[in-house]
Amino acid sequence: MNCTEFLANLTDYFDAKTASSLRSELEQHMADCSHCYVTVNTTRQTIEIYRNDELFELPESIRTKLQQAVLIKCAKMKENKGRKI
Amino acid sequence: MAMTATPEENALHPDLLLIAKVKAGDLSAFEQLMRQYDRQIFRIALHITQNREDAEDIVQDTFLKAFQKLDQFQGNSKFYTWLVRIAVNESLMRLRKRRSQKTVSMDEDIQTEEGSIPRDFADWMPNPEQNYNQSELADILRRTIQGLPPGFRTVFALRDIDGLSTEETAKALGLTVPAVKSRLLRARLQLRERLSRYFRVPTGAHPL
Ligand SMILES: [Zn+2]
């Protein structure tokens, strides 16, 4: 297995979707190839850092405000339709 | 005719019970659905638009549209996936408006080969994010993901941050499974490559 083939299987490898024979081939390549070994580890860290970060959180106060705004509009829509939606 | 889940399968998902209540006129059931998914929808919208104000508007518009179109929801996919699809469309529309150009789509910039081949093979420091304070880290992460084309950013957000499966992501974005996989790979590798600048072990230093 070369590095290009290794990368082509990286997504399935992360998803643990590879058959066990392919999986051991991939792991063998990682043991032999420091580049791919680093790529796998740092890609895994990339995913974890983004997943754990609260950069994209919606503050509770804004949540409440948005929910109320939507519900008021929904109630109006329901009324205008004059029937069950 | 579209394939539909059997009634028994439908009965298993609590969302469908809530939707039935909403259709019968119960707004509090809709409030429950909002409480359940508004944070995820916000995150997705923010990832695509990179603008908090837009993302807040998109949360509103997505749920309003869902409410309006609830009759069209067939129950043959998850409610959440259906909701994400609405949110993605709304987000792309906003992005187009902001940029006042027509070219923003899921297909934008996919021709570029950038980042599909890793170049930086330096290992990273242990817990590299701890070398930056919160606002520095936020800045790094934001700037890094902003550099990705929207189509890559969206796939990464749905798949890796929001935890949708590859199939669900494909459905939400109207893409094929292989297309999602190839974008995901390139999004991850591009982010990795760019973050490496900040997180790599300094030259001359020994890891650990
Ligand atoms: Zn390799």
CSV table of C-alpha atoms and ligand atoms in Angstrom, one decimal:
chain,number,residue,atom,x,y,z
A,1,MET,CA,0.0,0.0,0.0
A,2,ASN,CA,1.3,3.5,-0.8
A,3,CYS,CA,0.4,6.8,0.8
A,4,THR,CA,-2.2,7.7,-1.9
A,5,GLU,CA,-4.1,4.5,-1.3
A,6,PHE,CA,-3.8,5.0,2.4
A,7,LEU,CA,-5.4,8.5,2.2
A,8,ALA,CA,-8.2,7.2,-0.1
A,9,ASN,CA,-9.2,4.9,2.8
A,10,LEU,CA,-8.7,7.4,5.6
A,11,THR,CA,-12.4,8.4,5.9
A,12,ASP,CA,-13.6,4.8,6.2
A,13,TYR,CA,-10.8,4.1,8.6
A,14,PHE,CA,-11.9,6.9,10.9
A,15,ASP,CA,-15.5,5.6,10.7
A,16,ALA,CA,-14.2,2.1,11.6
A,17,LYS,CA,-15.9,1.0,8.4
A,18,THR,CA,-13.1,-0.9,6.9
A,19,ALA,CA,-13.0,-4.7,6.7
A,20,SER,CA,-10.5,-6.1,9.1
A,21,SER,CA,-8.1,-7.2,6.4
A,22,LEU,CA,-7.9,-3.7,5.0
A,23,ARG,CA,-7.7,-2.3,8.5
A,24,SER,CA,-4.6,-4.3,9.2
A,25,GLU,CA,-3.0,-3.2,5.9
A,26,LEU,CA,-3.7,0.4,6.9
A,27,GLU,CA,-2.2,-0.1,10.3
A,28,GLN,CA,0.8,-1.8,8.8
A,29,HIS,CA,1.3,1.2,6.5
A,30,MET,CA,1.1,3.6,9.5
A,31,ALA,CA,3.7,1.6,11.3
A,32,ASP,CA,6.0,1.9,8.3
A,33,CYS,CA,5.2,5.4,7.2
A,34,SER,CA,5.8,8.3,9.7
A,35,HIS,CA,4.1,10.7,7.3
A,36,CYS,CA,0.8,8.9,7.3
A,37,TYR,CA,1.1,8.2,11.0
A,38,VAL,CA,1.4,11.9,11.7
A,39,THR,CA,-1.4,12.7,9.3
A,40,VAL,CA,-3.8,10.3,11.0
A,41,ASN,CA,-3.0,11.6,14.5
A,42,THR,CA,-3.2,15.3,13.7
A,43,THR,CA,-6.3,14.8,11.6
A,44,ARG,CA,-7.9,13.1,14.6
A,45,GLN,CA,-6.9,16.0,16.8
A,46,THR,CA,-8.2,18.5,14.3
A,47,ILE,CA,-11.7,16.9,14.5
A,48,GLU,CA,-11.6,16.7,18.3
A,49,ILE,CA,-10.5,20.3,18.7
A,50,TYR,CA,-13.3,21.5,16.5
A,51,ARG,CA,-15.8,19.2,18.1
A,52,ASN,CA,-15.0,20.3,21.7
A,53,ASP,CA,-14.8,24.0,21.0
A,54,GLU,CA,-17.7,26.1,22.1
A,55,LEU,CA,-17.0,28.7,19.4
A,56,PHE,CA,-20.3,28.0,17.8
A,57,GLU,CA,-22.6,27.8,20.8
A,58,LEU,CA,-25.9,29.7,20.9
A,59,PRO,CA,-26.3,31.6,24.2
A,60,GLU,CA,-29.3,30.6,26.3
A,61,SER,CA,-30.7,34.2,26.3
A,62,ILE,CA,-30.7,34.3,22.5
A,63,ARG,CA,-32.2,30.9,22.2
A,64,THR,CA,-35.2,32.0,24.3
A,65,LYS,CA,-35.6,35.1,22.3
A,66,LEU,CA,-35.5,33.2,19.0
A,67,GLN,CA,-37.9,30.5,20.2
A,68,GLN,CA,-40.4,33.1,21.4
A,69,ALA,CA,-40.2,35.0,18.1
A,70,VAL,CA,-40.8,31.9,16.1
A,71,LEU,CA,-43.7,30.7,18.3
A,72,ILE,CA,-45.4,34.1,18.0
A,73,LYS,CA,-45.1,34.0,14.2
A,74,CYS,CA,-46.4,30.4,14.1
A,75,ALA,CA,-49.4,31.3,16.2
A,76,LYS,CA,-50.2,34.1,13.8
A,77,MET,CA,-49.8,31.7,10.8
A,78,LYS,CA,-52.1,29.3,12.5
A,79,GLU,CA,-54.7,32.0,13.1
A,80,ASN,CA,-54.5,33.3,9.5
A,81,LYS,CA,-55.1,29.9,8.1
A,82,GLY,CA,-58.1,29.8,10.3
A,83,ARG,CA,-57.9,26.0,10.7
A,84,LYS,CA,-55.6,23.4,12.0
A,85,ILE,CA,-52.4,23.4,10.2
B,1,MET,CA,-44.1,6.7,-4.8
B,2,ALA,CA,-41.5,7.5,-2.2
B,3,MET,CA,-40.5,4.7,0.2
B,4,THR,CA,-42.0,5.3,3.5
B,5,ALA,CA,-41.2,3.8,6.9
B,6,THR,CA,-43.8,1.4,8.3
B,7,PRO,CA,-46.1,2.7,11.0
B,8,GLU,CA,-44.3,0.6,13.6
B,9,GLU,CA,-40.9,2.2,12.7
B,10,ASN,CA,-42.5,5.6,12.7
B,11,ALA,CA,-44.0,5.1,16.1
B,12,LEU,CA,-40.5,4.6,17.5
B,13,HIS,CA,-39.2,8.1,17.0
B,14,PRO,CA,-40.4,10.6,19.6
B,15,ASP,CA,-40.2,13.4,17.0
B,16,LEU,CA,-43.0,11.9,15.0
B,17,LEU,CA,-45.3,12.0,18.0
B,18,LEU,CA,-44.5,15.7,18.5
B,19,ILE,CA,-45.1,16.4,14.8
B,20,ALA,CA,-48.5,14.7,15.0
B,21,LYS,CA,-49.3,17.0,17.9
B,22,VAL,CA,-48.2,20.1,16.0
B,23,LYS,CA,-50.3,19.1,13.1
B,24,ALA,CA,-53.3,18.8,15.5
B,25,GLY,CA,-52.6,22.4,16.5
B,26,ASP,CA,-50.4,22.0,19.6
B,27,LEU,CA,-47.8,24.7,19.5
B,28,SER,CA,-46.0,23.6,22.6
B,29,ALA,CA,-45.0,20.5,20.8
B,30,PHE,CA,-43.4,22.6,18.2
B,31,GLU,CA,-41.6,24.5,21.0
B,32,GLN,CA,-40.2,21.2,22.2
B,33,LEU,CA,-38.9,20.4,18.7
B,34,MET,CA,-37.2,23.8,18.6
B,35,ARG,CA,-35.6,23.3,22.0
B,36,GLN,CA,-34.3,20.0,20.8
B,37,TYR,CA,-32.6,21.2,17.6
B,38,ASP,CA,-32.1,25.0,17.7
B,39,ARG,CA,-28.5,24.7,18.9
B,40,GLN,CA,-27.5,22.3,16.1
B,41,ILE,CA,-29.2,24.4,13.5
B,42,PHE,CA,-27.4,27.5,14.7
B,43,ARG,CA,-24.1,25.8,14.6
B,44,ILE,CA,-24.6,24.5,11.0
B,45,ALA,CA,-25.8,28.0,9.9
B,46,LEU,CA,-22.9,29.6,11.5
B,47,HIS,CA,-20.5,27.3,9.9
B,48,ILE,CA,-21.8,28.0,6.5
B,49,THR,CA,-22.3,31.7,6.8
B,50,GLN,CA,-19.6,32.6,9.3
B,51,ASN,CA,-21.8,35.3,10.6
B,52,ARG,CA,-23.6,35.1,14.0
B,53,GLU,CA,-26.4,37.5,13.0
B,54,ASP,CA,-27.2,35.6,9.9
B,55,ALA,CA,-27.1,32.3,11.8
B,56,GLU,CA,-29.6,33.6,14.3
B,57,ASP,CA,-32.0,34.7,11.5
B,58,ILE,CA,-31.5,31.3,9.8
B,59,VAL,CA,-32.6,29.5,13.0
B,60,GLN,CA,-35.8,31.6,12.9
B,61,ASP,CA,-36.4,31.1,9.2
B,62,THR,CA,-35.7,27.4,9.3
B,63,PHE,CA,-38.2,26.7,12.0
B,64,LEU,CA,-40.8,28.9,10.5
B,65,LYS,CA,-40.4,27.2,7.2
B,66,ALA,CA,-40.5,23.8,8.9
B,67,PHE,CA,-43.8,24.8,10.5
B,68,GLN,CA,-45.2,26.1,7.3
B,69,LYS,CA,-44.2,23.0,5.3
B,70,LEU,CA,-44.8,20.4,8.0
B,71,ASP,CA,-47.5,18.8,5.9
B,72,GLN,CA,-44.8,18.0,3.3
B,73,PHE,CA,-42.7,16.1,5.8
B,74,GLN,CA,-43.3,12.5,4.9
B,75,GLY,CA,-41.7,10.7,7.8
B,76,ASN,CA,-39.5,8.7,5.4
B,77,SER,CA,-36.4,10.5,6.7
B,78,LYS,CA,-35.5,11.7,10.1
B,79,PHE,CA,-37.2,15.0,11.0
B,80,TYR,CA,-33.8,16.4,11.9
B,81,THR,CA,-32.3,15.6,8.5
B,82,TRP,CA,-35.2,17.3,6.9
B,83,LEU,CA,-34.7,20.3,9.1
B,84,VAL,CA,-31.0,20.4,8.3
B,85,ARG,CA,-31.8,20.5,4.6
B,86,ILE,CA,-34.0,23.5,5.1
B,87,ALA,CA,-31.3,25.2,7.2
B,88,VAL,CA,-28.5,24.5,4.6
B,89,ASN,CA,-30.7,26.0,1.8
B,90,GLU,CA,-31.4,29.1,3.9
B,91,SER,CA,-27.7,29.4,4.8
B,92,LEU,CA,-26.6,29.2,1.2
B,93,MET,CA,-29.2,31.8,0.2
B,94,ARG,CA,-27.9,34.2,2.9
B,95,LEU,CA,-24.3,33.7,1.8
B,96,ARG,CA,-25.2,34.5,-1.8
B,97,LYS,CA,-26.9,37.7,-0.6
B,98,ARG,CA,-23.9,38.8,1.5
B,99,ARG,CA,-21.6,38.2,-1.3
B,100,SER,CA,-24.0,39.6,-3.9
B,101,GLN,CA,-23.0,37.0,-6.4
B,102,LYS,CA,-24.7,33.9,-7.7
B,103,THR,CA,-21.9,31.4,-7.5
B,104,VAL,CA,-22.2,30.2,-3.9
B,105,SER,CA,-23.3,26.6,-4.0
B,106,MET,CA,-22.3,23.3,-2.6
B,107,ASP,CA,-20.2,22.8,-5.7
B,108,GLU,CA,-18.1,25.9,-5.4
B,109,ASP,CA,-14.3,25.5,-5.5
B,110,ILE,CA,-14.3,21.7,-5.5
B,111,GLN,CA,-12.0,21.7,-8.4
B,112,THR,CA,-9.1,23.0,-6.4
B,113,GLU,CA,-6.6,20.3,-5.4
B,114,GLU,CA,-5.4,22.3,-2.5
B,115,GLY,CA,-5.0,20.3,0.7
B,116,SER,CA,-5.8,17.0,-0.9
B,117,ILE,CA,-2.2,16.0,-0.4
B,118,PRO,CA,-0.7,16.5,3.1
B,119,ARG,CA,2.5,18.4,3.1
B,120,ASP,CA,3.2,19.2,6.7
B,121,PHE,CA,4.3,16.1,8.5
B,122,ALA,CA,5.5,17.7,11.8
B,123,ASP,CA,3.9,16.1,14.8
B,124,TRP,CA,1.8,18.3,17.1
B,125,MET,CA,2.4,19.3,20.7
B,126,PRO,CA,0.5,17.3,23.2
B,127,ASN,CA,-2.9,19.1,23.8
B,128,PRO,CA,-1.8,21.8,21.4
B,129,GLU,CA,-4.9,23.9,22.0
B,130,GLN,CA,-3.8,24.5,25.6
B,131,ASN,CA,-1.0,26.7,24.4
B,132,TYR,CA,-3.4,29.4,23.5
B,133,ASN,CA,-5.9,31.3,25.6
B,134,GLN,CA,-9.6,30.9,24.8
B,135,SER,CA,-9.9,33.9,22.6
B,136,GLU,CA,-6.7,33.2,20.7
B,137,LEU,CA,-7.8,29.6,20.1
B,138,ALA,CA,-11.3,30.8,19.0
B,139,ASP,CA,-9.6,33.2,16.6
B,140,ILE,CA,-7.4,30.5,15.1
B,141,LEU,CA,-10.2,28.0,14.7
B,142,ARG,CA,-12.5,30.6,13.2
B,143,ARG,CA,-10.0,31.9,10.7
B,144,THR,CA,-8.9,28.4,9.7
B,145,ILE,CA,-12.4,27.1,8.9
B,146,GLN,CA,-13.3,30.3,7.2
B,147,GLY,CA,-10.6,29.6,4.6
B,148,LEU,CA,-12.5,26.5,3.4
B,149,PRO,CA,-14.9,26.6,0.5
B,150,PRO,CA,-18.5,26.6,1.9
B,151,GLY,CA,-19.2,23.1,0.4
B,152,PHE,CA,-16.3,21.7,2.4
B,153,ARG,CA,-17.1,23.6,5.5
B,154,THR,CA,-20.6,22.4,5.5
B,155,VAL,CA,-19.8,18.7,5.1
B,156,PHE,CA,-17.2,19.0,7.9
B,157,ALA,CA,-19.7,20.7,10.2
B,158,LEU,CA,-22.5,18.2,9.6
B,159,ARG,CA,-20.4,15.1,9.7
B,160,ASP,CA,-17.7,15.9,12.3
B,161,ILE,CA,-19.1,18.5,14.5
B,162,ASP,CA,-22.8,17.7,14.4
B,163,GLY,CA,-22.2,14.0,14.1
B,164,LEU,CA,-24.6,13.2,11.2
B,165,SER,CA,-23.8,10.0,9.4
B,166,THR,CA,-22.3,10.1,5.9
B,167,GLU,CA,-25.7,9.0,4.5
B,168,GLU,CA,-27.6,11.6,6.5
B,169,THR,CA,-25.1,14.3,5.4
B,170,ALA,CA,-25.6,13.3,1.7
B,171,LYS,CA,-29.3,13.4,2.1
B,172,ALA,CA,-29.3,16.8,3.8
B,173,LEU,CA,-27.1,18.3,1.2
B,174,GLY,CA,-28.4,16.6,-1.9
B,175,LEU,CA,-25.0,15.0,-2.6
B,176,THR,CA,-24.0,11.5,-3.3
B,177,VAL,CA,-22.3,9.4,-0.6
B,178,PRO,CA,-19.0,9.3,-2.5
B,179,ALA,CA,-19.1,13.1,-2.9
B,180,VAL,CA,-19.6,13.6,0.8
B,181,LYS,CA,-16.7,11.3,1.5
B,182,SER,CA,-14.3,13.0,-0.8
B,183,ARG,CA,-15.2,16.5,0.5
B,184,LEU,CA,-15.0,15.3,4.1
B,185,LEU,CA,-11.5,14.0,3.5
B,186,ARG,CA,-10.3,17.2,1.8
B,187,ALA,CA,-12.0,19.4,4.5
B,188,ARG,CA,-10.3,17.5,7.2
B,189,LEU,CA,-6.9,17.5,5.5
B,190,GLN,CA,-7.1,21.1,4.7
B,191,LEU,CA,-8.0,22.1,8.3
B,192,ARG,CA,-5.2,19.8,9.6
B,193,GLU,CA,-2.7,21.4,7.3
B,194,ARG,CA,-3.6,24.9,8.3
B,195,LEU,CA,-3.8,24.2,12.0
B,196,SER,CA,-0.5,22.6,11.9
B,197,ARG,CA,1.1,26.0,11.6
B,198,TYR,CA,-0.1,26.7,15.1
B,199,PHE,CA,0.0,23.3,16.8
B,200,ARG,CA,3.2,21.7,15.5
B,201,VAL,CA,6.1,20.9,17.8
B,202,PRO,CA,8.5,23.8,17.4
B,203,THR,CA,11.5,22.9,15.3
B,204,GLY,CA,14.4,21.8,17.4
B,205,ALA,CA,12.2,20.8,20.3
B,206,HIS,CA,11.5,17.2,21.3
B,207,PRO,CA,7.9,16.0,21.5
B,208,LEU,CA,6.9,14.9,25.0
C,1,ZN,ZN,2.2,6.9,3.9
